[in-house]
GROMACS .gro file of C-alpha atoms in nm:
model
  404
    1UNK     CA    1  -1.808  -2.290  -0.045
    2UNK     CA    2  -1.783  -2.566  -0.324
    3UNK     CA    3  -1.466  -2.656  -0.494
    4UNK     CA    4  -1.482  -2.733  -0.897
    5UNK     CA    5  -1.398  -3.105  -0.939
    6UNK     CA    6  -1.083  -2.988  -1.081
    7UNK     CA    7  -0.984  -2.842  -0.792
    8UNK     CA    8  -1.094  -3.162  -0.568
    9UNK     CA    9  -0.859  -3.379  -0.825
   10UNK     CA   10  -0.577  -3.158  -0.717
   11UNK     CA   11  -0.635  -3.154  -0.376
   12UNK     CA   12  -0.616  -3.532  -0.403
   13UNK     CA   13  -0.312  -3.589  -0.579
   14UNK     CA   14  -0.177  -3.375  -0.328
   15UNK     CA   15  -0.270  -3.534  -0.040
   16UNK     CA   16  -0.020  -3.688   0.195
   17UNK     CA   17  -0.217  -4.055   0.206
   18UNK     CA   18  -0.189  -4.045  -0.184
   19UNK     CA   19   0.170  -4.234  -0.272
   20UNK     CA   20   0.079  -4.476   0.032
   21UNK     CA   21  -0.258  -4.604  -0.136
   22UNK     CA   22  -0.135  -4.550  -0.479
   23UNK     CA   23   0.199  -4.790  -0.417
   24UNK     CA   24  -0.006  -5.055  -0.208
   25UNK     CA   25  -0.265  -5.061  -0.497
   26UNK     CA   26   0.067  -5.127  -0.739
   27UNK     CA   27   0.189  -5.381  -0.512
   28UNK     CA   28  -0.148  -5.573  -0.443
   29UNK     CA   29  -0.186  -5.558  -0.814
   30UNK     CA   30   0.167  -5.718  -0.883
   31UNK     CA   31   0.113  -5.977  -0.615
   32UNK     CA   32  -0.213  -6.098  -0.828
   33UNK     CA   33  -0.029  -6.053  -1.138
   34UNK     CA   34   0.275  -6.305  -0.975
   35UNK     CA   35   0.020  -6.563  -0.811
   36UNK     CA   36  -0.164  -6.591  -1.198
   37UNK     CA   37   0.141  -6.577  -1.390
   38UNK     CA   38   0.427  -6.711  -1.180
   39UNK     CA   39   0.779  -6.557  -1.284
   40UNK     CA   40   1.108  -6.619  -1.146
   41UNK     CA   41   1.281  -6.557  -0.828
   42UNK     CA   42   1.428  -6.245  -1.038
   43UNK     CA   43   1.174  -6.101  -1.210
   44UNK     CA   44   0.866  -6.169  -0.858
   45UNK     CA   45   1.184  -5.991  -0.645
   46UNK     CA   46   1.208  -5.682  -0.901
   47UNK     CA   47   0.809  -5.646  -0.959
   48UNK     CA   48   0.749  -5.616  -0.576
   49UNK     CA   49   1.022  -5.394  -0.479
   50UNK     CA   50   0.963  -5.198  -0.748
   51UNK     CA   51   0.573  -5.134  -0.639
   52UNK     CA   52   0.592  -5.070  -0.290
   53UNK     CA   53   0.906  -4.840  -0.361
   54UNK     CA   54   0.594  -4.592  -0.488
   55UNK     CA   55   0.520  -4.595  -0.162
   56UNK     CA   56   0.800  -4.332  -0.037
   57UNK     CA   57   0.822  -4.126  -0.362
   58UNK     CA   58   0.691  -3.848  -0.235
   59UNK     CA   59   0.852  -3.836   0.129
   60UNK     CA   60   1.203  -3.963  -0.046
   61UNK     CA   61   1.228  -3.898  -0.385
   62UNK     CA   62   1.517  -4.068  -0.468
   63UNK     CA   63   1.319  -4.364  -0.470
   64UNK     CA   64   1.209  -4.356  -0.759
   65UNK     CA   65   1.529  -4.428  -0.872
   66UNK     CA   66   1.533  -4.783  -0.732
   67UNK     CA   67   1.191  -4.788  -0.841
   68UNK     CA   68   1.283  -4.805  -1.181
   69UNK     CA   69   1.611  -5.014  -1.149
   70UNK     CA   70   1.381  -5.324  -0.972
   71UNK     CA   71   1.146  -5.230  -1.277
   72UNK     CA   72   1.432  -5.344  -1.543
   73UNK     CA   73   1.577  -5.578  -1.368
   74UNK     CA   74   1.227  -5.777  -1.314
   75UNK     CA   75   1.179  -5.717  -1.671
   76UNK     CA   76   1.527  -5.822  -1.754
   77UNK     CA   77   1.466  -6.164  -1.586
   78UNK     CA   78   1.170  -6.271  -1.802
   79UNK     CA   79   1.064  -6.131  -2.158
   80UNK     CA   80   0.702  -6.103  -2.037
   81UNK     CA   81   0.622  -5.766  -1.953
   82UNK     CA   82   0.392  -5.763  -1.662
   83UNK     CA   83   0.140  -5.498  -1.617
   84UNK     CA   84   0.235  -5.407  -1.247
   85UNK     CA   85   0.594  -5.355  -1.371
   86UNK     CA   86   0.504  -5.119  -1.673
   87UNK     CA   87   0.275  -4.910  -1.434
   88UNK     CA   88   0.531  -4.880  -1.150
   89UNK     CA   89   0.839  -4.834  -1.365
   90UNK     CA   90   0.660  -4.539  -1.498
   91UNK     CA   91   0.550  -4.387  -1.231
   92UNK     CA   92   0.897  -4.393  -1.100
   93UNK     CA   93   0.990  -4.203  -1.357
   94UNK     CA   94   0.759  -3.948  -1.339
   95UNK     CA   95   0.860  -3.908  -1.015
   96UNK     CA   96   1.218  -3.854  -1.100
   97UNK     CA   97   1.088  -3.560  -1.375
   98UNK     CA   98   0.839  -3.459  -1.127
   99UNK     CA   99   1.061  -3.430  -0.833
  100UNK     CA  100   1.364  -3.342  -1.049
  101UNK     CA  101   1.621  -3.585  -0.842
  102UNK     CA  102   1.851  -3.587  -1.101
  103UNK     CA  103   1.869  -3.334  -1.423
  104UNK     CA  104   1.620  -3.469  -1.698
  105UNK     CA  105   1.870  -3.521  -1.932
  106UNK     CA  106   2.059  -3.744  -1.681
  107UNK     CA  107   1.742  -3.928  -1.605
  108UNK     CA  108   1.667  -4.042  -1.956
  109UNK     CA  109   2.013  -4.106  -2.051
  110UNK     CA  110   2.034  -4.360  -1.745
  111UNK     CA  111   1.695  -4.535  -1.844
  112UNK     CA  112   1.824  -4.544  -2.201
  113UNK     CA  113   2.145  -4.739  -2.075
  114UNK     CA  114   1.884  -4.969  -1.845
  115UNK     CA  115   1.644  -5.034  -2.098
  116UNK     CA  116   1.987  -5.120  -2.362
  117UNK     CA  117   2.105  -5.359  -2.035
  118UNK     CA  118   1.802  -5.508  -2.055
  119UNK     CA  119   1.712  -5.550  -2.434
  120UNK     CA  120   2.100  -5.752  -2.457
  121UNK     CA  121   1.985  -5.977  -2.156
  122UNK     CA  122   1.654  -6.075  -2.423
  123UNK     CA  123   1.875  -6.078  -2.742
  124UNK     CA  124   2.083  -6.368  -2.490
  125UNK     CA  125   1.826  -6.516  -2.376
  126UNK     CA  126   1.633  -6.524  -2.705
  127UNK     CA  127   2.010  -6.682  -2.839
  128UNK     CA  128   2.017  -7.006  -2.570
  129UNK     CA  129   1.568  -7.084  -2.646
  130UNK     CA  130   1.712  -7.167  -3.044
  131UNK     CA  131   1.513  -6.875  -3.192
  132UNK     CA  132   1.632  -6.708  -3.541
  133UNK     CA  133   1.839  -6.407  -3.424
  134UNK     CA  134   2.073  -6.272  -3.658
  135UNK     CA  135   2.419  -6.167  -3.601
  136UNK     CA  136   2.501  -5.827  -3.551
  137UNK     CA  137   2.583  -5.602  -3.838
  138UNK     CA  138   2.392  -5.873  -4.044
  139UNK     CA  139   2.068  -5.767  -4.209
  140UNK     CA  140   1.770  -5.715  -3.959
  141UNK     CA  141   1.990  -5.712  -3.652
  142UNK     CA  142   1.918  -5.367  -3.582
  143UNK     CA  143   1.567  -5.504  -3.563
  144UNK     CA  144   1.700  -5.672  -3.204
  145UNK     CA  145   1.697  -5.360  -3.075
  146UNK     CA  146   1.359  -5.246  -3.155
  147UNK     CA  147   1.289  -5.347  -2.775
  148UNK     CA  148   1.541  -5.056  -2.648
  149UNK     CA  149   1.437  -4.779  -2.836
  150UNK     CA  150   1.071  -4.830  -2.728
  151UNK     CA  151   1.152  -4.861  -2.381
  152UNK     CA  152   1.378  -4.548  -2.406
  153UNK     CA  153   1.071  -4.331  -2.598
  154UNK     CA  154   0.820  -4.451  -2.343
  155UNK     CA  155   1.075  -4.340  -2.024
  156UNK     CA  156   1.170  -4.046  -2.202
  157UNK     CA  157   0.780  -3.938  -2.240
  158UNK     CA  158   0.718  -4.054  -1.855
  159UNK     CA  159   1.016  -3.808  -1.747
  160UNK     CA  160   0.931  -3.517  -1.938
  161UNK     CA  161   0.573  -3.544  -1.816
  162UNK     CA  162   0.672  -3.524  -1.450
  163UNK     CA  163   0.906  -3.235  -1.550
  164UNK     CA  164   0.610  -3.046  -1.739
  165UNK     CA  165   0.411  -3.053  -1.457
  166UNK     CA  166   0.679  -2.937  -1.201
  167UNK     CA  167   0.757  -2.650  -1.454
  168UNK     CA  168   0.352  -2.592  -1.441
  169UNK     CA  169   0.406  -2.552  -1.093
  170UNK     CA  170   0.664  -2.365  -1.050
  171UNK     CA  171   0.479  -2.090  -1.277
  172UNK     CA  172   0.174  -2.132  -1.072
  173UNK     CA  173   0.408  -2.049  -0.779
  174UNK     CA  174   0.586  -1.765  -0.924
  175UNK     CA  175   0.256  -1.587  -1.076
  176UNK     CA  176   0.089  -1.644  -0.746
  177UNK     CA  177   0.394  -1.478  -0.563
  178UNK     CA  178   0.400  -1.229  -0.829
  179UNK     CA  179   0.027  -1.098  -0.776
  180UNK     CA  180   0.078  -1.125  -0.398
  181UNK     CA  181   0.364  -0.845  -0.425
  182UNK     CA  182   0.188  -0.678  -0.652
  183UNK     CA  183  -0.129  -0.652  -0.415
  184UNK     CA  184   0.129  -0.585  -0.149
  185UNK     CA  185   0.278  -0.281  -0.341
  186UNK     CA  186  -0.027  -0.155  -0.480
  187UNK     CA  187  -0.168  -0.128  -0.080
  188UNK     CA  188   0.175   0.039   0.015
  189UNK     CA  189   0.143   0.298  -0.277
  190UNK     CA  190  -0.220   0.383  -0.140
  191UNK     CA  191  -0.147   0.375   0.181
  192UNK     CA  192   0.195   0.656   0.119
  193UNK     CA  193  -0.055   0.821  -0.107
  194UNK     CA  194  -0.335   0.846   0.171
  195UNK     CA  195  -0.045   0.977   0.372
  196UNK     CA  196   0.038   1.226   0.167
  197UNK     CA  197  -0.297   1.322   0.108
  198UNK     CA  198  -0.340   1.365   0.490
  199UNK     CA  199  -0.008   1.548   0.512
  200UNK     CA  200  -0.079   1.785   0.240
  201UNK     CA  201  -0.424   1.846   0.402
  202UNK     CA  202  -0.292   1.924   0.756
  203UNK     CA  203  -0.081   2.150   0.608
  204UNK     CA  204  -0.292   2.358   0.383
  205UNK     CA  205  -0.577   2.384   0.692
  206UNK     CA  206  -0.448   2.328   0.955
  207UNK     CA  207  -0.145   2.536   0.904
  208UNK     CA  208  -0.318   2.842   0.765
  209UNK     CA  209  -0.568   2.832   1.080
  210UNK     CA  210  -0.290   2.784   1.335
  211UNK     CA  211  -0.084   3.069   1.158
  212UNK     CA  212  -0.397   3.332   1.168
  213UNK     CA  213  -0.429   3.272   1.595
  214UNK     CA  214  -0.066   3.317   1.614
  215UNK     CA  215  -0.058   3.660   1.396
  216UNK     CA  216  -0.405   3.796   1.572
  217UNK     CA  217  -0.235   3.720   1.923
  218UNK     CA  218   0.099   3.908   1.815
  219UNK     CA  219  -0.111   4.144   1.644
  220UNK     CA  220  -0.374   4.221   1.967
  221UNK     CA  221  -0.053   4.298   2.191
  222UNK     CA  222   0.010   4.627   2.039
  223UNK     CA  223  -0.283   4.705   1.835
  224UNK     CA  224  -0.565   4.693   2.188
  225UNK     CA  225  -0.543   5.004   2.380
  226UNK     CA  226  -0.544   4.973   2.743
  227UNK     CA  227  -0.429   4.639   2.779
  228UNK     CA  228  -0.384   4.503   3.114
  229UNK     CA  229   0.013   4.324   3.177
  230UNK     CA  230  -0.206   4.003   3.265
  231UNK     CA  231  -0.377   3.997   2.927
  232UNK     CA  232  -0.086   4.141   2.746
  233UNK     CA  233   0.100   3.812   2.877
  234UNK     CA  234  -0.175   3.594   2.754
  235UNK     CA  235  -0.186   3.711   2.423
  236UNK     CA  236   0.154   3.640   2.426
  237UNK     CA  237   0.070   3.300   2.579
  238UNK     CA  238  -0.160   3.208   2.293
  239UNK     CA  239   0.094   3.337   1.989
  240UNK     CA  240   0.388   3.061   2.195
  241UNK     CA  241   0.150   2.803   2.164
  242UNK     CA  242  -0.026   2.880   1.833
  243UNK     CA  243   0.407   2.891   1.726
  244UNK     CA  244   0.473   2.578   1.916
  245UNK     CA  245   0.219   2.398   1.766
  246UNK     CA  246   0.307   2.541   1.420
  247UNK     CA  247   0.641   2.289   1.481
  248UNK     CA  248   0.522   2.033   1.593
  249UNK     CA  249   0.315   2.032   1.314
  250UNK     CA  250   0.536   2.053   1.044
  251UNK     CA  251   0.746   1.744   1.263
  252UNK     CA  252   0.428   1.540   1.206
  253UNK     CA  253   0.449   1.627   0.800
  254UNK     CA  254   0.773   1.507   0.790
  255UNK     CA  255   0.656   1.159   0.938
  256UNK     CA  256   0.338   1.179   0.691
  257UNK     CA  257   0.513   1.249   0.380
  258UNK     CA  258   0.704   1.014   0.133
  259UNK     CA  259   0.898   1.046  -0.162
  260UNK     CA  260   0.659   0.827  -0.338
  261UNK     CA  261   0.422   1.013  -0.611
  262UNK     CA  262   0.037   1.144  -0.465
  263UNK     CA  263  -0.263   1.108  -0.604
  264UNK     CA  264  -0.576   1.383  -0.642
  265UNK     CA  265  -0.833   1.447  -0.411
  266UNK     CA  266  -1.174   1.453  -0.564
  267UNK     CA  267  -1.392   1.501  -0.310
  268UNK     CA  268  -1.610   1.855  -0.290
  269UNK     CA  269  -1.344   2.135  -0.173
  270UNK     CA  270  -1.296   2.484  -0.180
  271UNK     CA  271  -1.293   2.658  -0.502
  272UNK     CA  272  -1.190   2.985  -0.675
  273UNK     CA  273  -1.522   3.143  -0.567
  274UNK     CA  274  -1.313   3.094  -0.216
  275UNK     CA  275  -1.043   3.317  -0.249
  276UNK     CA  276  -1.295   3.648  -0.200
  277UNK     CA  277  -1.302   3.496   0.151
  278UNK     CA  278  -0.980   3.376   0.168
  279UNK     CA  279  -0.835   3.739   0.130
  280UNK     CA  280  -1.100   3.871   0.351
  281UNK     CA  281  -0.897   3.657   0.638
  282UNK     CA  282  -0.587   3.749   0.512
  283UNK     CA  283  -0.701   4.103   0.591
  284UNK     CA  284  -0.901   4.056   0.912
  285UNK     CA  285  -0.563   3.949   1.051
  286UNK     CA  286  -0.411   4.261   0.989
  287UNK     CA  287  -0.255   4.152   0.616
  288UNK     CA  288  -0.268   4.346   0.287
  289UNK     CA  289  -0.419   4.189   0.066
  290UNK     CA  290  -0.571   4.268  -0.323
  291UNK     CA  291  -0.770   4.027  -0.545
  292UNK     CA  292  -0.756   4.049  -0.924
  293UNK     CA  293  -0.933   3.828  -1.175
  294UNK     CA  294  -0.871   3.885  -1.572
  295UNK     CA  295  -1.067   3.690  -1.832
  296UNK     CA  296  -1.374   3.501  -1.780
  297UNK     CA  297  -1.515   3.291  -1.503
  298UNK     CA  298  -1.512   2.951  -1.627
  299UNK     CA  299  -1.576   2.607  -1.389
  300UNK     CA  300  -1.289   2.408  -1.391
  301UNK     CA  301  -1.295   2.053  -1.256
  302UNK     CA  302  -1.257   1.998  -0.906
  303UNK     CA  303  -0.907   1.887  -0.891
  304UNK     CA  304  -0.790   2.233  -1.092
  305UNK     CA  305  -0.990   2.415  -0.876
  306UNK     CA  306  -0.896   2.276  -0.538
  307UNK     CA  307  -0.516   2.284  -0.644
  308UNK     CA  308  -0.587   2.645  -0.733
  309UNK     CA  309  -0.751   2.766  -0.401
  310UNK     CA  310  -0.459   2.529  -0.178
  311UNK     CA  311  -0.158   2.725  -0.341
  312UNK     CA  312  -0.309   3.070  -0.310
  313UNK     CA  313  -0.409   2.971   0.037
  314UNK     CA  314  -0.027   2.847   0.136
  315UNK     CA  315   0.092   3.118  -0.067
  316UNK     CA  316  -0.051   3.383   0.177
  317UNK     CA  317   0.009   3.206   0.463
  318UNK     CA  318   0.357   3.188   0.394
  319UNK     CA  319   0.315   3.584   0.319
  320UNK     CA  320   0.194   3.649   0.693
  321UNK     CA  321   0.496   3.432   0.809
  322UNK     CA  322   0.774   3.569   0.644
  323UNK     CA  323   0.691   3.940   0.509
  324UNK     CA  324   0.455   4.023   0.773
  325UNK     CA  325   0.278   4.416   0.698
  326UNK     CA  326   0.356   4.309   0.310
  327UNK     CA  327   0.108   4.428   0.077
  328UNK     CA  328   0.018   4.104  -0.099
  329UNK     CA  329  -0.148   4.073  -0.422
  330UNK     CA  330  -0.347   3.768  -0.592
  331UNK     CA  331  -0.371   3.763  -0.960
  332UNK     CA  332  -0.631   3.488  -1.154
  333UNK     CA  333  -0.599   3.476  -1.485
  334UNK     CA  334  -0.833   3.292  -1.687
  335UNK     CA  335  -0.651   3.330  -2.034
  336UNK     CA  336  -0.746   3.152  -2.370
  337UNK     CA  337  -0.660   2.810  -2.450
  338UNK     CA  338  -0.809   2.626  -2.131
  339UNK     CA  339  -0.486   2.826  -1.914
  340UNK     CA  340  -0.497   2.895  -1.565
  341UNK     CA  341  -0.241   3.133  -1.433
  342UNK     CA  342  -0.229   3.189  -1.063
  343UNK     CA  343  -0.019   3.464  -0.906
  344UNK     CA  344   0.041   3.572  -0.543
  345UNK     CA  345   0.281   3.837  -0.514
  346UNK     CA  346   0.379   4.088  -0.200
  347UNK     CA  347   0.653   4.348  -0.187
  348UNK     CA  348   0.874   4.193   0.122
  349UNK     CA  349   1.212   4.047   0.108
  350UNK     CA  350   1.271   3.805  -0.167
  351UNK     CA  351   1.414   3.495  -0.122
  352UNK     CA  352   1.764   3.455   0.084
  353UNK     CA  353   1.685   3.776   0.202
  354UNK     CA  354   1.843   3.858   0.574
  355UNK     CA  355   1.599   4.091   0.728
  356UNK     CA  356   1.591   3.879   1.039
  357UNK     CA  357   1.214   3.738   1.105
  358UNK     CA  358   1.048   3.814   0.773
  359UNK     CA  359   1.362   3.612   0.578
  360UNK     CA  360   1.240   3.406   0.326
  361UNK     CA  361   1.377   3.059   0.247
  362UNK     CA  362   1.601   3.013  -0.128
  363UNK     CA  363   1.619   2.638  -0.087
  364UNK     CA  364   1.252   2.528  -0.149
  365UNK     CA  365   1.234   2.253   0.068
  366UNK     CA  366   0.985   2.385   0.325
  367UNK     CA  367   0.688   2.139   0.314
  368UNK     CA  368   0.458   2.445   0.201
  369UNK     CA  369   0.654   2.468  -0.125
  370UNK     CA  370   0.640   2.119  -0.171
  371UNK     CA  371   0.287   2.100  -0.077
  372UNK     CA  372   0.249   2.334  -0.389
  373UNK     CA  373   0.461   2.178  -0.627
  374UNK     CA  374   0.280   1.851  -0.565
  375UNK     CA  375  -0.036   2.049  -0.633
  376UNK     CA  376   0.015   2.234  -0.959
  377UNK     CA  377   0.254   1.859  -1.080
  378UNK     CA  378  -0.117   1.636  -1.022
  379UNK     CA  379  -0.296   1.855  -1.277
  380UNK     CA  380  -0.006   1.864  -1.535
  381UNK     CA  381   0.093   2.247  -1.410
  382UNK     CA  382   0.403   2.384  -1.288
  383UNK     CA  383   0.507   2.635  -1.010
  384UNK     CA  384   0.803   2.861  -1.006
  385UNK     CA  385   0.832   3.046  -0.651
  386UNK     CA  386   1.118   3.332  -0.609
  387UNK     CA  387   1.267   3.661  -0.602
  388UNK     CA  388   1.035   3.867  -0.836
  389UNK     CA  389   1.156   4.117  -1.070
  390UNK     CA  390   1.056   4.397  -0.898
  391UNK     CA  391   1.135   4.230  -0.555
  392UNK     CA  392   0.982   4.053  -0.318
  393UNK     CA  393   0.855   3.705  -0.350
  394UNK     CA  394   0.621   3.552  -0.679
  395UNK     CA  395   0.438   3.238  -0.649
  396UNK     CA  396   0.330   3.153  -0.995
  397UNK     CA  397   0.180   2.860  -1.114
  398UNK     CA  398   0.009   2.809  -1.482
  399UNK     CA  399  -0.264   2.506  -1.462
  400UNK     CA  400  -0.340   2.364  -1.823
  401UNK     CA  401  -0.668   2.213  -1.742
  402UNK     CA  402  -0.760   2.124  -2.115
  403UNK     CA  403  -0.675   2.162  -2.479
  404UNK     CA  404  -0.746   2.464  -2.621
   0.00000   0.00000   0.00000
């Protein structure tokens, strides 16, 4: 795949041979510079150790520091400004702003007092070769120390560079560590939603399967005439198992669910035109069971009408487990305003009742009540489950599926 040149630039200012070619190139250049234009022992011993410093100012920072000190000094030590100088004394301090050895305010204050050092070493040395300088606090002697202020502008701009494009950095950093925790959290939230999804699933199949074998097993015991002890006994062996796996079951919901919020299946599922059928097996397992619709058929969209047929379909099978020989009655009400009311009632205990098996829970923590809530809560409904007026237990949940 082909990088933009851009991207090639970066890669080579970021390569580890970089600062070695960069500070030999410096230090070839000042040894031309030197052989052309001969300075003093000063000034040649400042411009060299100032270039190959470069050399090591990206494996030791601090450096750059005596980078820019050999930088003055050679310039201190003749008022000819050589090239190689200039280039490596700035570089230096780019690499102090780049590298942030010292704070940035720090940094230029120091090359302010160098480049002050310096400019009195010229206004000396400009004294003893006879030319006009004034005295200080005479007119134009602030002019003397023209030489200062541009050398503090020019390090000041060299040092705020570097520390412009470390700041770049760092945000390129952050925003890249940013958007990798965001992926990160974004795949966790799918993958506790898919979880849930699966959990709510196993439940609402599952569950209402397993529960019908274990009530037609109990049921066959005493409702087959002329039953033999052996089959008797394994009737009774498939209503254990059909119970046992009922548990184990609901242990592997409470691995599979999370606290964190679901999301809405979408895919084709049962529907309202279901629930004829879905009494019908409530029935054939020796249940009560009555179907009433009010108001007119309308199609809802799939995620009303899957939520719909789910809670009726828990809400019986939790009928069959706790008020078993109940009568059981499910109410649809398609009423005005886009409003779909769903009912299940049956005329067994209530909740908190004691009656021994057919007890219902008052806490509403059972996964199946969950299961529901989460249901009717993903299409902006709510579900109320409880003691009903009249007794026995009410599941009622009212699905707004539109405005009216």
């Amino acid at each position: 795949m082909s990088t933009s040149p851009q991207q090639r630039l970066r890669d080579w200012f970021a390569a580890p041979a970089y600062p070695w070619i960069t500070g030999a190139a410096v230090t070839a250049g000042a040894v031309v510079e030197l052989v052309v234009v001969p300075g003093g022992v000063t000034t040649t011993a400042g411009a060299l150790l100032s270039a190959a410093s470069l050399m090591w100012r990206r494996s030791f920072p601090p450096v750059a520091v005596l980078t820019v000190a050999a930088g003055l000094i050679g310039f201190a030590g003749d008022v000819n400004l050589y090239v190689s100088i200039m280039v490596s004394g700035l570089t230096g301090c780019y690499a102090l702003g780049r590298n942030r050895v010292l704070h940035p305010a720090l940094t230029v204050a120091g090359g302010a007092l160098g480049a002050l050092c310096v400019n009195l070493v010229h206004i000396n040395t400009w004294s003893r070769m006879d030319l006009p300088v004034p005295a200080l606090w005479e007119r134009g002697s602030l002019s003397l120390f023209a030489e200062s202020f541009l050398l503090t502008v020019v390090l000041f701009g060299a040092v705020m560079m570097g520390d412009a494009v470390r700041s770049r950095e760092e945000t390129r950093t952050e925003r890249s560590l940013a958007q990798a925790q965001l992926i990160a959290m974004e795949r966790q939230q799918a993958a506790e939603a898919e979880r849930a999804a699966i959990a709510r699933e196993l439940h609402d199949i599952v569950s209402h399967s397993v529960s019908m074998i274990a009530v037609q097993a109990e049921s066959a015991t005493y409702t087959t005439p002329g039953l033999t002890a052996e089959a008797r006994d394994g009737f009774q062996q498939i209503a254990a198992t059909a119970r046992s796996s009922m548990a184990e079951l609901r242990r592997l919901l409470g691995v599979l669910r999370t606290p964190r919020g679901d999301t809405a299946l979408t895919a084709p599922q049962p529907t309202l035109d279901h629930l004829v059928e879905l009494v019908d097996q409530h029935r054939a397992v020796g249940g009560t069971a009555e179907l009433r619709i009010t108001g007119q058929r309308v199609a809802l969209p799939a995620a009303w009408e899957l939520s719909a047929y789910r809670i009726a379909q828990e809400a019986l099978t939790n009928a069959r487990k706790h008020a078993p020989g109940a009568r059981t009655v499910v109410e649809v009400d398609y009423g005005a305003g886009r409003l779909l009311t769903l009912r299940v009632r049956d005329d067994g205990p209530g909740a908190g009742a004691v009656t021994g098996p057919g007890s219902r829970p008052g806490t509403g923590t059972g996964h199946g009540l969950t299961g529901m809530r989460e249901r009717a809560a993903l299409v902006g409904g709510r579900l109320s489950a409880g003691t009903g007026p009249d007794g026995g237990f009410v599941v009622e949940a009212v699905l707004p599926w539109g405005s009216g």
